[in-house]
Amino acid sequence: MGKIDLILRNTVETITRHELDKLLRSRKKPSVYIGAAPTGKVHIGYYIQAAKLKDFIDAGLDVKYLLADIHAYLDDRKSPWNLAKARSKYYKEAMTAILKSIGADTKKVKFISGSSFQQKKNYIFDLYKIMGLIKLKRAMRASSEVVRQVENPDLGSLNYALMQSIDVHHLNADIAYAGIDQRKIYMLAREEVPKLGHKKPICIFTPLVGLNKSGKKMSSSEAQSAIYIDDSPTTVAKKIGRAYCPEGIIEGNGVIDMVRHVVFPVDGKIDIVRPAKFGGNKTYLDLSLLEKDFKAKKIHPADLKSSLATIFNRYLAIVHKHFKNKKSIINAAYPK
């Protein structure tokens, strides 16, 4: 697969493709960044971004991962100040383990904490400048799909979007990568950041993937549906078994989406294991053939779920091994 194909695989929008093509022609090793606010415990939804980061690494991009500790506090204080450092450390270990479990070169990912640069003079001045450009309703609209929304929001939640807009420049990144729920923030960045004298970021978005009927991305606050990276194999299988996977339906099917965005990019295949009376075992090397058979009801949802659970338990075995002697990191981040 070519460089541009790797970069754009399984994405829903690139703003703009022309700018991306120009960047790839002019820069030998462009940089891309993604940010995560270290709040709740990490779940398998992070495999979506990990698989995409592996694509970026394999395409030769310089990958930066922002541990947005200040953002974690600004979003309705989801992480208190006294736990910011511990949770950032946990997220770094968790993402390192996840990337390792899918065969990504973890040495090529640079982890950066937000507090390491977001308190510096030049950053604060840029924040003041963009605050002077943005109206209240615009800031609320930009962050509406990302931070917790209330009728009378904290000022911190409004600053969330403004800080994210200038993070791209201060991380010296060419490309901002995020889920499509971040689109409004990055459109604000593209429109307003050039007024500060900085270049507008190229933006790459991937879809939101979850395993419940709502179609929303997996959330660590929903313990019944979120599959945490420290869940036991039995729990993983049980939770995937409850996933929304309507027979014969591809659109909005979270199990199919996980196969599309994680399993095929990482493994290049999926093995459906089932008794001979139900069709016997079958290996699919082509996603379109899998989808065709599922749509034709030649694959039962229970068999697809079972196969997905087996795959994720294989990945998570590596994650569990990574954390075997690091339980103190989890306990410090989430004290009981």
GROMACS .gro file of C-alpha atoms in nm, residues 237 239-248 253-260 270-275 278 280-282 290-291 293-295 297-312:
model
   50
  237ALA     CA    1  -1.611  -1.187   2.549
  239LYS     CA    2  -1.924  -0.740   2.664
  240ILE     CA    3  -1.859  -0.802   2.295
  241GLY     CA    4  -2.136  -1.061   2.310
  242ARG     CA    5  -2.374  -0.782   2.414
  243ALA     CA    6  -2.262  -0.553   2.130
  244TYR     CA    7  -2.510  -0.421   1.876
  245CYS     CA    8  -2.468  -0.637   1.566
  246PRO     CA    9  -2.796  -0.676   1.374
  247GLU     CA   10  -2.798  -0.974   1.140
  248GLY     CA   11  -2.742  -0.882   0.777
  253ASN     CA   12  -2.289  -0.207   1.297
  254GLY     CA   13  -2.019  -0.150   1.561
  255VAL     CA   14  -1.879  -0.503   1.537
  256ILE     CA   15  -1.832  -0.469   1.161
  257ASP     CA   16  -1.678  -0.125   1.220
  258MET     CA   17  -1.424  -0.268   1.466
  259VAL     CA   18  -1.331  -0.535   1.213
  260ARG     CA   19  -1.296  -0.270   0.942
  270ILE     CA   20  -1.025  -1.251   1.014
  271ASP     CA   21  -1.090  -1.615   1.101
  272ILE     CA   22  -1.454  -1.708   1.157
  273VAL     CA   23  -1.459  -2.015   1.382
  274ARG     CA   24  -1.784  -2.213   1.395
  275PRO     CA   25  -1.915  -2.572   1.391
  278PHE     CA   26  -2.313  -2.381   1.060
  280GLY     CA   27  -1.740  -2.449   0.936
  281ASN     CA   28  -1.434  -2.234   0.982
  282LYS     CA   29  -1.356  -1.974   0.719
  290LEU     CA   30  -1.678  -1.059   0.471
  291GLU     CA   31  -1.931  -0.777   0.447
  293ASP     CA   32  -2.140  -1.272   0.335
  294PHE     CA   33  -2.260  -1.098   0.650
  295LYS     CA   34  -2.514  -0.901   0.450
  297LYS     CA   35  -2.666  -1.372   0.640
  298LYS     CA   36  -2.401  -1.635   0.573
  299ILE     CA   37  -2.223  -1.522   0.891
  300HIS     CA   38  -2.420  -1.513   1.213
  301PRO     CA   39  -2.361  -1.216   1.448
  302ALA     CA   40  -2.271  -1.454   1.732
  303ASP     CA   41  -1.990  -1.608   1.526
  304LEU     CA   42  -1.856  -1.266   1.424
  305LYS     CA   43  -1.866  -1.146   1.785
  306SER     CA   44  -1.688  -1.458   1.904
  307SER     CA   45  -1.412  -1.407   1.647
  308LEU     CA   46  -1.376  -1.039   1.743
  309ALA     CA   47  -1.352  -1.130   2.112
  310THR     CA   48  -1.078  -1.385   2.037
  311ILE     CA   49  -0.881  -1.124   1.843
  312PHE     CA   50  -0.910  -0.854   2.108
   0.00000   0.00000   0.00000
